[in-house]
Amino acid sequence: MIEAAGVSFDYGDTTVLDQVGLEATAGQVVGLIGPNGSGKTTLLRTLYASLRPRTGCVAVDGDDVGALRTREVARRLAVVVQEGATDLPVTVAEMVLLGRSPHLGNFQRPGEADHRRAAAALRQVGARHLAGRVFAGLSGGEKQRVLIARAITQGADHLLLDEPTNHLDVRYQHEILQLVRQLEVCTVVVLHDLNLAARYCDRLVLLQDGRVVAAGTPDEVLRPEVLEPVYGIGVRRVPDHGRVQLLFSPLDDRNQP
Ligand code: ADP
């Protein structure tokens, strides 16, 4: 379980997160949504202790992440962000094996069991055939799969992802999120696409200017009266076999004859 309470964060004089709270329980997928610059990535980074909040705290299974050692954070939280993924000429197999690092002692090399785990994770994400390829040479969708395989190999009960569907075509967007759902670990995912958020998240937290303006199920949050003032765009909900589906149009369109 991940709990953030009263989290505030500043870049210099600018407050980017203002008393933000969030809760993700075991097995849940919680989506962080909101316009560009609303603080989603910053909040995610406070969850894995890459940024330390000015006020408030973040707890993982009841323990303050700020007080945990880096290795312990990595045993509990796996992070999938494309930035910072290496340009070094490492192979996919080596990249995935890095997921075992938090479990190895200093200078300890991965053993047979670690290799087996990494291979199983690559199979699970349908990327076994990529094992010998250089990671930096993969397509965006292939890289996402491999980074998720590394997260699986890490064996953490919590998964944090920052826009895992960025730059992917429609089919890969769904494949990646289906994969994430199947993992059944406590997940917090930053998503831009509100229809993907509706389909794959149990709960949503909507940020605007560093504050939570709505939180709840997709049905509760993805309503025109909630979204229109935040995004400044016309929103219509259309029936789709009991799911939430949204259509968007510029607000000006309503004044057109
Ligand atoms: P989002 O993920 O919702 O697009 P971010 O968390 O990336 O939002 O950014 C929130 C705000 O913080 C934005 O106004 C952004 O310009 C600012 N910001 C992000 N990173 C930095 C940084 N390293 N230094 C200064 N300001 C930053």
PDB file of C-alpha atoms and ligand atoms in Angstrom:
ATOM      1  CA  MET A   1       0.000   0.000   0.000  1.00  0.00           C
ATOM      2  CA  ILE A   2       1.183   3.499  -0.862  1.00  0.00           C
ATOM      3  CA  GLU A   3      -0.062   6.469   1.134  1.00  0.00           C
ATOM      4  CA  ALA A   4       0.830  10.102   0.579  1.00  0.00           C
ATOM      5  CA  ALA A   5      -0.568  12.699   2.982  1.00  0.00           C
ATOM      6  CA  GLY A   6      -0.238  16.471   2.994  1.00  0.00           C
ATOM      7  CA  VAL A   7       2.579  16.388   0.417  1.00  0.00           C
ATOM      8  CA  SER A   8       3.859  19.803  -0.652  1.00  0.00           C
ATOM      9  CA  PHE A   9       6.850  20.413  -2.903  1.00  0.00           C
ATOM     10  CA  ASP A  10       8.480  23.584  -4.261  1.00  0.00           C
ATOM     11  CA  TYR A  11      10.869  24.180  -7.146  1.00  0.00           C
ATOM     12  CA  GLY A  12      12.616  27.329  -5.893  1.00  0.00           C
ATOM     13  CA  ASP A  13       9.870  29.828  -4.991  1.00  0.00           C
ATOM     14  CA  THR A  14       7.190  27.994  -6.951  1.00  0.00           C
ATOM     15  CA  THR A  15       4.889  25.600  -5.159  1.00  0.00           C
ATOM     16  CA  VAL A  16       4.331  22.639  -7.469  1.00  0.00           C
ATOM     17  CA  LEU A  17       2.482  20.341  -5.045  1.00  0.00           C
ATOM     18  CA  ASP A  18       0.204  21.752  -2.379  1.00  0.00           C
ATOM     19  CA  GLN A  19      -1.037  19.404   0.356  1.00  0.00           C
ATOM     20  CA  VAL A  20      -1.570  16.446  -1.933  1.00  0.00           C
ATOM     21  CA  GLY A  21      -2.946  13.145  -0.649  1.00  0.00           C
ATOM     22  CA  LEU A  22      -3.154   9.793  -2.397  1.00  0.00           C
ATOM     23  CA  GLU A  23      -3.818   6.206  -1.439  1.00  0.00           C
ATOM     24  CA  ALA A  24      -3.226   3.056  -3.479  1.00  0.00           C
ATOM     25  CA  THR A  25      -4.035  -0.277  -1.868  1.00  0.00           C
ATOM     26  CA  ALA A  26      -2.708  -3.741  -2.738  1.00  0.00           C
ATOM     27  CA  GLY A  27      -3.708  -4.854  -6.220  1.00  0.00           C
ATOM     28  CA  GLN A  28      -5.176  -1.484  -7.165  1.00  0.00           C
ATOM     29  CA  VAL A  29      -4.219   0.564 -10.210  1.00  0.00           C
ATOM     30  CA  VAL A  30      -4.444   4.268  -9.389  1.00  0.00           C
ATOM     31  CA  GLY A  31      -4.167   6.759 -12.257  1.00  0.00           C
ATOM     32  CA  LEU A  32      -2.676  10.223 -11.868  1.00  0.00           C
ATOM     33  CA  ILE A  33      -4.293  12.555 -14.380  1.00  0.00           C
ATOM     34  CA  GLY A  34      -4.289  16.306 -14.967  1.00  0.00           C
ATOM     35  CA  PRO A  35      -3.161  18.882 -17.529  1.00  0.00           C
ATOM     36  CA  ASN A  36       0.485  19.430 -18.445  1.00  0.00           C
ATOM     37  CA  GLY A  37       2.395  20.995 -15.580  1.00  0.00           C
ATOM     38  CA  SER A  38      -0.205  20.061 -12.941  1.00  0.00           C
ATOM     39  CA  GLY A  39       2.408  18.152 -10.893  1.00  0.00           C
ATOM     40  CA  LYS A  40       1.868  14.501 -11.835  1.00  0.00           C
ATOM     41  CA  THR A  41       5.525  13.604 -12.447  1.00  0.00           C
ATOM     42  CA  THR A  42       6.638  15.571  -9.399  1.00  0.00           C
ATOM     43  CA  LEU A  43       4.142  13.685  -7.227  1.00  0.00           C
ATOM     44  CA  LEU A  44       5.277  10.345  -8.656  1.00  0.00           C
ATOM     45  CA  ARG A  45       8.890  11.253  -7.872  1.00  0.00           C
ATOM     46  CA  THR A  46       8.006  11.999  -4.246  1.00  0.00           C
ATOM     47  CA  LEU A  47       6.404   8.535  -4.049  1.00  0.00           C
ATOM     48  CA  TYR A  48       9.706   6.811  -4.843  1.00  0.00           C
ATOM     49  CA  ALA A  49      11.760   9.221  -2.757  1.00  0.00           C
ATOM     50  CA  SER A  50      13.537  10.736  -5.748  1.00  0.00           C
ATOM     51  CA  LEU A  51      12.226  14.066  -4.409  1.00  0.00           C
ATOM     52  CA  ARG A  52      11.749  14.851  -0.738  1.00  0.00           C
ATOM     53  CA  PRO A  53       8.537  16.757   0.042  1.00  0.00           C
ATOM     54  CA  ARG A  54       8.728  20.055   1.959  1.00  0.00           C
ATOM     55  CA  THR A  55       5.780  18.937   4.087  1.00  0.00           C
ATOM     56  CA  GLY A  56       3.830  15.714   4.447  1.00  0.00           C
ATOM     57  CA  CYS A  57       4.967  12.155   4.085  1.00  0.00           C
ATOM     58  CA  VAL A  58       4.849   9.144   1.821  1.00  0.00           C
ATOM     59  CA  ALA A  59       4.524   5.685   3.325  1.00  0.00           C
ATOM     60  CA  VAL A  60       4.902   2.296   1.678  1.00  0.00           C
ATOM     61  CA  ASP A  61       3.253  -0.488   3.667  1.00  0.00           C
ATOM     62  CA  GLY A  62       3.302   1.879   6.630  1.00  0.00           C
ATOM     63  CA  ASP A  63       7.005   2.830   6.427  1.00  0.00           C
ATOM     64  CA  ASP A  64       8.128   6.370   5.598  1.00  0.00           C
ATOM     65  CA  VAL A  65       9.960   6.089   2.236  1.00  0.00           C
ATOM     66  CA  GLY A  66      12.147   9.058   3.161  1.00  0.00           C
ATOM     67  CA  ALA A  67      13.583   7.031   6.049  1.00  0.00           C
ATOM     68  CA  LEU A  68      14.295   3.881   4.011  1.00  0.00           C
ATOM     69  CA  ARG A  69      17.684   3.150   2.446  1.00  0.00           C
ATOM     70  CA  THR A  70      17.804   3.358  -1.348  1.00  0.00           C
ATOM     71  CA  ARG A  71      18.196  -0.388  -1.698  1.00  0.00           C
ATOM     72  CA  GLU A  72      15.167  -1.002   0.528  1.00  0.00           C
ATOM     73  CA  VAL A  73      13.074   1.468  -1.514  1.00  0.00           C
ATOM     74  CA  ALA A  74      14.069  -0.448  -4.666  1.00  0.00           C
ATOM     75  CA  ARG A  75      13.046  -3.765  -3.106  1.00  0.00           C
ATOM     76  CA  ARG A  76       9.590  -2.393  -2.432  1.00  0.00           C
ATOM     77  CA  LEU A  77       8.988  -0.039  -5.355  1.00  0.00           C
ATOM     78  CA  ALA A  78       9.718  -0.666  -9.019  1.00  0.00           C
ATOM     79  CA  VAL A  79       9.781   2.411 -11.223  1.00  0.00           C
ATOM     80  CA  VAL A  80       9.193   2.548 -14.979  1.00  0.00           C
ATOM     81  CA  VAL A  81      10.247   5.869 -16.471  1.00  0.00           C
ATOM     82  CA  GLN A  82      11.773   6.194 -19.915  1.00  0.00           C
ATOM     83  CA  GLU A  83      13.933   9.203 -19.121  1.00  0.00           C
ATOM     84  CA  GLY A  84      17.129   8.041 -17.540  1.00  0.00           C
ATOM     85  CA  ALA A  85      16.832   4.644 -19.224  1.00  0.00           C
ATOM     86  CA  THR A  86      20.322   4.031 -20.430  1.00  0.00           C
ATOM     87  CA  ASP A  87      21.895   4.838 -23.798  1.00  0.00           C
ATOM     88  CA  LEU A  88      24.815   2.557 -22.899  1.00  0.00           C
ATOM     89  CA  PRO A  89      25.181  -0.462 -25.174  1.00  0.00           C
ATOM     90  CA  VAL A  90      23.660  -2.946 -22.709  1.00  0.00           C
ATOM     91  CA  THR A  91      21.620  -5.840 -24.024  1.00  0.00           C
ATOM     92  CA  VAL A  92      17.987  -6.378 -23.125  1.00  0.00           C
ATOM     93  CA  ALA A  93      18.919  -9.414 -21.027  1.00  0.00           C
ATOM     94  CA  GLU A  94      21.457  -7.338 -19.052  1.00  0.00           C
ATOM     95  CA  MET A  95      18.939  -4.524 -18.621  1.00  0.00           C
ATOM     96  CA  VAL A  96      16.309  -6.866 -17.182  1.00  0.00           C
ATOM     97  CA  LEU A  97      18.862  -8.549 -14.913  1.00  0.00           C
ATOM     98  CA  LEU A  98      19.561  -5.130 -13.360  1.00  0.00           C
ATOM     99  CA  GLY A  99      16.188  -5.590 -11.634  1.00  0.00           C
ATOM    100  CA  ARG A 100      17.928  -8.066  -9.289  1.00  0.00           C
ATOM    101  CA  SER A 101      20.526  -5.496  -8.108  1.00  0.00           C
ATOM    102  CA  PRO A 102      18.627  -4.436  -4.956  1.00  0.00           C
ATOM    103  CA  HIS A 103      18.661  -8.087  -3.857  1.00  0.00           C
ATOM    104  CA  LEU A 104      22.381  -8.712  -4.404  1.00  0.00           C
ATOM    105  CA  GLY A 105      25.178  -7.878  -2.016  1.00  0.00           C
ATOM    106  CA  ASN A 106      27.936  -5.431  -2.966  1.00  0.00           C
ATOM    107  CA  PHE A 107      30.041  -6.987  -5.747  1.00  0.00           C
ATOM    108  CA  GLN A 108      27.789 -10.085  -5.773  1.00  0.00           C
ATOM    109  CA  ARG A 109      27.097 -11.318  -9.290  1.00  0.00           C
ATOM    110  CA  PRO A 110      23.611 -12.498 -10.292  1.00  0.00           C
ATOM    111  CA  GLY A 111      23.231 -16.257  -9.925  1.00  0.00           C
ATOM    112  CA  GLU A 112      21.347 -18.927 -11.853  1.00  0.00           C
ATOM    113  CA  ALA A 113      18.049 -18.116 -10.081  1.00  0.00           C
ATOM    114  CA  ASP A 114      18.397 -14.420 -10.958  1.00  0.00           C
ATOM    115  CA  HIS A 115      18.948 -15.278 -14.635  1.00  0.00           C
ATOM    116  CA  ARG A 116      15.914 -17.579 -14.579  1.00  0.00           C
ATOM    117  CA  ARG A 117      13.779 -14.840 -13.062  1.00  0.00           C
ATOM    118  CA  ALA A 118      14.865 -12.313 -15.666  1.00  0.00           C
ATOM    119  CA  ALA A 119      14.171 -14.755 -18.518  1.00  0.00           C
ATOM    120  CA  ALA A 120      10.723 -15.549 -17.075  1.00  0.00           C
ATOM    121  CA  ALA A 121       9.885 -11.833 -16.838  1.00  0.00           C
ATOM    122  CA  LEU A 122      10.921 -11.278 -20.461  1.00  0.00           C
ATOM    123  CA  ARG A 123       8.669 -14.171 -21.471  1.00  0.00           C
ATOM    124  CA  GLN A 124       5.813 -12.730 -19.423  1.00  0.00           C
ATOM    125  CA  VAL A 125       5.933  -9.435 -21.352  1.00  0.00           C
ATOM    126  CA  GLY A 126       6.280 -11.263 -24.688  1.00  0.00           C
ATOM    127  CA  ALA A 127       9.836 -10.022 -25.263  1.00  0.00           C
ATOM    128  CA  ARG A 128      11.978 -13.174 -24.886  1.00  0.00           C
ATOM    129  CA  HIS A 129      13.047 -12.825 -28.536  1.00  0.00           C
ATOM    130  CA  LEU A 130      14.595  -9.416 -27.766  1.00  0.00           C
ATOM    131  CA  ALA A 131      17.019 -10.751 -25.118  1.00  0.00           C
ATOM    132  CA  GLY A 132      20.138 -10.391 -27.282  1.00  0.00           C
ATOM    133  CA  ARG A 133      19.289  -6.991 -28.735  1.00  0.00           C
ATOM    134  CA  VAL A 134      20.864  -3.716 -27.601  1.00  0.00           C
ATOM    135  CA  PHE A 135      18.313  -1.889 -25.421  1.00  0.00           C
ATOM    136  CA  ALA A 136      19.013   1.554 -26.901  1.00  0.00           C
ATOM    137  CA  GLY A 137      18.130   0.277 -30.386  1.00  0.00           C
ATOM    138  CA  LEU A 138      14.592  -0.849 -29.504  1.00  0.00           C
ATOM    139  CA  SER A 139      11.356   0.889 -30.466  1.00  0.00           C
ATOM    140  CA  GLY A 140       9.387   2.813 -27.825  1.00  0.00           C
ATOM    141  CA  GLY A 141       6.930  -0.050 -27.307  1.00  0.00           C
ATOM    142  CA  GLU A 142       9.705  -2.635 -27.016  1.00  0.00           C
ATOM    143  CA  LYS A 143      11.574  -0.452 -24.505  1.00  0.00           C
ATOM    144  CA  GLN A 144       8.450  -0.128 -22.353  1.00  0.00           C
ATOM    145  CA  ARG A 145       8.021  -3.901 -22.326  1.00  0.00           C
ATOM    146  CA  VAL A 146      11.638  -4.434 -21.326  1.00  0.00           C
ATOM    147  CA  LEU A 147      11.419  -1.819 -18.551  1.00  0.00           C
ATOM    148  CA  ILE A 148       8.297  -3.554 -17.245  1.00  0.00           C
ATOM    149  CA  ALA A 149      10.152  -6.883 -17.397  1.00  0.00           C
ATOM    150  CA  ARG A 150      12.933  -5.291 -15.320  1.00  0.00           C
ATOM    151  CA  ALA A 151      10.284  -4.104 -12.832  1.00  0.00           C
ATOM    152  CA  ILE A 152       8.824  -7.637 -12.625  1.00  0.00           C
ATOM    153  CA  THR A 153      12.325  -9.062 -12.103  1.00  0.00           C
ATOM    154  CA  GLN A 154      12.793  -6.618  -9.256  1.00  0.00           C
ATOM    155  CA  GLY A 155       9.986  -8.461  -7.451  1.00  0.00           C
ATOM    156  CA  ALA A 156       8.574  -5.354  -5.739  1.00  0.00           C
ATOM    157  CA  ASP A 157       4.972  -5.254  -4.544  1.00  0.00           C
ATOM    158  CA  HIS A 158       4.539  -1.691  -5.809  1.00  0.00           C
ATOM    159  CA  LEU A 159       4.889  -0.320  -9.317  1.00  0.00           C
ATOM    160  CA  LEU A 160       5.134   3.323 -10.389  1.00  0.00           C
ATOM    161  CA  LEU A 161       4.930   4.298 -14.054  1.00  0.00           C
ATOM    162  CA  ASP A 162       5.223   7.689 -15.744  1.00  0.00           C
ATOM    163  CA  GLU A 163       3.242   7.839 -18.973  1.00  0.00           C
ATOM    164  CA  PRO A 164       4.074   4.291 -20.089  1.00  0.00           C
ATOM    165  CA  THR A 165       1.937   4.732 -23.219  1.00  0.00           C
ATOM    166  CA  ASN A 166       3.733   7.853 -24.447  1.00  0.00           C
ATOM    167  CA  HIS A 167       4.728   7.600 -28.122  1.00  0.00           C
ATOM    168  CA  LEU A 168       3.057   4.202 -28.536  1.00  0.00           C
ATOM    169  CA  ASP A 169       0.493   3.400 -31.189  1.00  0.00           C
ATOM    170  CA  VAL A 170      -3.048   2.587 -30.095  1.00  0.00           C
ATOM    171  CA  ARG A 171      -2.592  -1.179 -29.996  1.00  0.00           C
ATOM    172  CA  TYR A 172       0.595  -0.995 -27.899  1.00  0.00           C
ATOM    173  CA  GLN A 173      -1.049   1.490 -25.522  1.00  0.00           C
ATOM    174  CA  HIS A 174      -3.673  -1.127 -24.692  1.00  0.00           C
ATOM    175  CA  GLU A 175      -1.181  -4.009 -24.611  1.00  0.00           C
ATOM    176  CA  ILE A 176       1.080  -2.220 -22.137  1.00  0.00           C
ATOM    177  CA  LEU A 177      -1.776  -1.285 -19.818  1.00  0.00           C
ATOM    178  CA  GLN A 178      -3.309  -4.768 -20.027  1.00  0.00           C
ATOM    179  CA  LEU A 179       0.081  -6.105 -19.003  1.00  0.00           C
ATOM    180  CA  VAL A 180       0.265  -3.702 -16.058  1.00  0.00           C
ATOM    181  CA  ARG A 181      -3.230  -4.706 -14.923  1.00  0.00           C
ATOM    182  CA  GLN A 182      -2.371  -8.395 -15.047  1.00  0.00           C
ATOM    183  CA  LEU A 183       0.556  -7.902 -12.649  1.00  0.00           C
ATOM    184  CA  GLU A 184      -1.921  -7.312  -9.814  1.00  0.00           C
ATOM    185  CA  VAL A 185       0.521  -5.233  -7.767  1.00  0.00           C
ATOM    186  CA  CYS A 186      -0.196  -1.897  -6.130  1.00  0.00           C
ATOM    187  CA  THR A 187       0.285   0.489  -9.059  1.00  0.00           C
ATOM    188  CA  VAL A 188       0.334   4.263  -9.514  1.00  0.00           C
ATOM    189  CA  VAL A 189       0.470   5.327 -13.161  1.00  0.00           C
ATOM    190  CA  VAL A 190       0.633   8.780 -14.738  1.00  0.00           C
ATOM    191  CA  LEU A 191      -1.622   8.831 -17.786  1.00  0.00           C
ATOM    192  CA  HIS A 192      -2.479  11.527 -20.292  1.00  0.00           C
ATOM    193  CA  ASP A 193      -5.196   9.670 -22.131  1.00  0.00           C
ATOM    194  CA  LEU A 194      -8.389   9.859 -20.084  1.00  0.00           C
ATOM    195  CA  ASN A 195     -10.068   7.023 -21.974  1.00  0.00           C
ATOM    196  CA  LEU A 196      -7.156   4.712 -21.165  1.00  0.00           C
ATOM    197  CA  ALA A 197      -7.373   5.890 -17.557  1.00  0.00           C
ATOM    198  CA  ALA A 198     -11.092   5.063 -17.556  1.00  0.00           C
ATOM    199  CA  ARG A 199     -10.486   1.576 -18.867  1.00  0.00           C
ATOM    200  CA  TYR A 200      -7.477   0.427 -16.851  1.00  0.00           C
ATOM    201  CA  CYS A 201      -7.583   2.283 -13.511  1.00  0.00           C
ATOM    202  CA  ASP A 202      -9.570   1.405 -10.396  1.00  0.00           C
ATOM    203  CA  ARG A 203      -9.262   4.909  -9.033  1.00  0.00           C
ATOM    204  CA  LEU A 204      -8.134   8.280 -10.365  1.00  0.00           C
ATOM    205  CA  VAL A 205      -6.549  11.335  -8.780  1.00  0.00           C
ATOM    206  CA  LEU A 206      -7.011  14.521 -10.792  1.00  0.00           C
ATOM    207  CA  LEU A 207      -4.410  17.246 -10.258  1.00  0.00           C
ATOM    208  CA  GLN A 208      -4.647  20.904 -11.216  1.00  0.00           C
ATOM    209  CA  ASP A 209      -1.923  23.405 -10.337  1.00  0.00           C
ATOM    210  CA  GLY A 210      -0.463  21.023  -7.763  1.00  0.00           C
ATOM    211  CA  ARG A 211      -3.719  20.358  -5.938  1.00  0.00           C
ATOM    212  CA  VAL A 212      -6.049  17.371  -5.968  1.00  0.00           C
ATOM    213  CA  VAL A 213      -9.311  18.632  -7.438  1.00  0.00           C
ATOM    214  CA  ALA A 214     -11.056  15.253  -7.666  1.00  0.00           C
ATOM    215  CA  ALA A 215     -10.396  11.670  -6.596  1.00  0.00           C
ATOM    216  CA  GLY A 216     -12.494   8.544  -6.889  1.00  0.00           C
ATOM    217  CA  THR A 217     -13.556   5.919  -9.384  1.00  0.00           C
ATOM    218  CA  PRO A 218     -13.327   6.738 -13.114  1.00  0.00           C
ATOM    219  CA  ASP A 219     -17.120   7.077 -13.074  1.00  0.00           C
ATOM    220  CA  GLU A 220     -16.922   9.711 -10.324  1.00  0.00           C
ATOM    221  CA  VAL A 221     -13.969  11.700 -11.697  1.00  0.00           C
ATOM    222  CA  LEU A 222     -14.458  11.548 -15.460  1.00  0.00           C
ATOM    223  CA  ARG A 223     -17.502  13.807 -15.607  1.00  0.00           C
ATOM    224  CA  PRO A 224     -17.906  16.842 -17.862  1.00  0.00           C
ATOM    225  CA  GLU A 225     -18.564  19.157 -14.907  1.00  0.00           C
ATOM    226  CA  VAL A 226     -15.279  18.016 -13.280  1.00  0.00           C
ATOM    227  CA  LEU A 227     -13.059  17.906 -16.381  1.00  0.00           C
ATOM    228  CA  GLU A 228     -14.202  20.951 -18.375  1.00  0.00           C
ATOM    229  CA  PRO A 229     -12.991  23.617 -15.919  1.00  0.00           C
ATOM    230  CA  VAL A 230      -9.695  21.774 -15.388  1.00  0.00           C
ATOM    231  CA  TYR A 231      -8.791  21.103 -19.033  1.00  0.00           C
ATOM    232  CA  GLY A 232     -10.717  24.002 -20.640  1.00  0.00           C
ATOM    233  CA  ILE A 233     -12.217  21.676 -23.233  1.00  0.00           C
ATOM    234  CA  GLY A 234     -15.736  20.460 -23.950  1.00  0.00           C
ATOM    235  CA  VAL A 235     -16.305  16.896 -22.683  1.00  0.00           C
ATOM    236  CA  ARG A 236     -19.123  14.521 -23.536  1.00  0.00           C
ATOM    237  CA  ARG A 237     -19.623  11.055 -22.058  1.00  0.00           C
ATOM    238  CA  VAL A 238     -20.909   8.424 -24.416  1.00  0.00           C
ATOM    239  CA  PRO A 239     -22.259   5.012 -23.407  1.00  0.00           C
ATOM    240  CA  ASP A 240     -19.855   2.151 -24.136  1.00  0.00           C
ATOM    241  CA  HIS A 241     -21.038  -1.168 -22.697  1.00  0.00           C
ATOM    242  CA  GLY A 242     -21.130   0.163 -19.147  1.00  0.00           C
ATOM    243  CA  ARG A 243     -17.686   1.815 -19.387  1.00  0.00           C
ATOM    244  CA  VAL A 244     -16.812   5.493 -19.351  1.00  0.00           C
ATOM    245  CA  GLN A 245     -15.892   6.819 -22.811  1.00  0.00           C
ATOM    246  CA  LEU A 246     -15.213  10.490 -23.407  1.00  0.00           C
ATOM    247  CA  LEU A 247     -15.363  12.684 -26.484  1.00  0.00           C
ATOM    248  CA  PHE A 248     -13.630  16.052 -26.536  1.00  0.00           C
ATOM    249  CA  SER A 249     -14.234  19.232 -28.508  1.00  0.00           C
ATOM    250  CA  PRO A 250     -13.104  22.844 -28.162  1.00  0.00           C
ATOM    251  CA  LEU A 251     -15.496  24.842 -25.962  1.00  0.00           C
ATOM    252  CA  ASP A 252     -15.937  27.375 -28.828  1.00  0.00           C
ATOM    253  CA  ASP A 253     -17.655  24.672 -30.902  1.00  0.00           C
ATOM    254  CA  ARG A 254     -20.750  24.978 -28.742  1.00  0.00           C
ATOM    255  CA  ASN A 255     -21.330  28.509 -29.958  1.00  0.00           C
ATOM    256  CA  GLN A 256     -21.163  27.409 -33.586  1.00  0.00           C
ATOM    257  CA  PRO A 257     -24.514  27.131 -35.374  1.00  0.00           C
TER     258      PRO A 257
HETATM  259  P1  ADP B   1       3.155  17.168 -15.107  1.00  0.00           P
HETATM  260  O1  ADP B   1       3.823  15.856 -14.897  1.00  0.00           O
HETATM  261  O2  ADP B   1       1.748  17.198 -14.590  1.00  0.00           O
HETATM  262  O3  ADP B   1       3.237  17.669 -16.512  1.00  0.00           O
HETATM  263  P2  ADP B   1       5.376  18.213 -13.584  1.00  0.00           P
HETATM  264  O4  ADP B   1       5.344  17.548 -12.258  1.00  0.00           O
HETATM  265  O5  ADP B   1       6.356  17.717 -14.596  1.00  0.00           O
HETATM  266  O6  ADP B   1       3.903  18.250 -14.199  1.00  0.00           O
HETATM  267  O7  ADP B   1       5.660  19.767 -13.390  1.00  0.00           O
HETATM  268  C1  ADP B   1       4.926  20.556 -12.474  1.00  0.00           C
HETATM  269  C2  ADP B   1       5.476  21.951 -12.500  1.00  0.00           C
HETATM  270  O8  ADP B   1       6.814  21.950 -12.021  1.00  0.00           O
HETATM  271  C3  ADP B   1       5.533  22.573 -13.887  1.00  0.00           C
HETATM  272  O9  ADP B   1       5.185  23.934 -13.781  1.00  0.00           O
HETATM  273  C4  ADP B   1       6.980  22.419 -14.287  1.00  0.00           C
HETATM  274  O10 ADP B   1       7.362  23.432 -15.170  1.00  0.00           O
HETATM  275  C5  ADP B   1       7.687  22.524 -12.956  1.00  0.00           C
HETATM  276  N1  ADP B   1       8.944  21.775 -12.949  1.00  0.00           N
HETATM  277  C6  ADP B   1       9.082  20.460 -13.227  1.00  0.00           C
HETATM  278  N2  ADP B   1      10.375  20.066 -13.095  1.00  0.00           N
HETATM  279  C7  ADP B   1      11.067  21.183 -12.728  1.00  0.00           C
HETATM  280  C8  ADP B   1      12.437  21.448 -12.438  1.00  0.00           C
HETATM  281  N3  ADP B   1      13.358  20.469 -12.484  1.00  0.00           N
HETATM  282  N4  ADP B   1      12.772  22.705 -12.094  1.00  0.00           N
HETATM  283  C9  ADP B   1      11.855  23.690 -12.029  1.00  0.00           C
HETATM  284  N5  ADP B   1      10.532  23.513 -12.280  1.00  0.00           N
HETATM  285  C10 ADP B   1      10.144  22.273 -12.629  1.00  0.00           C
END
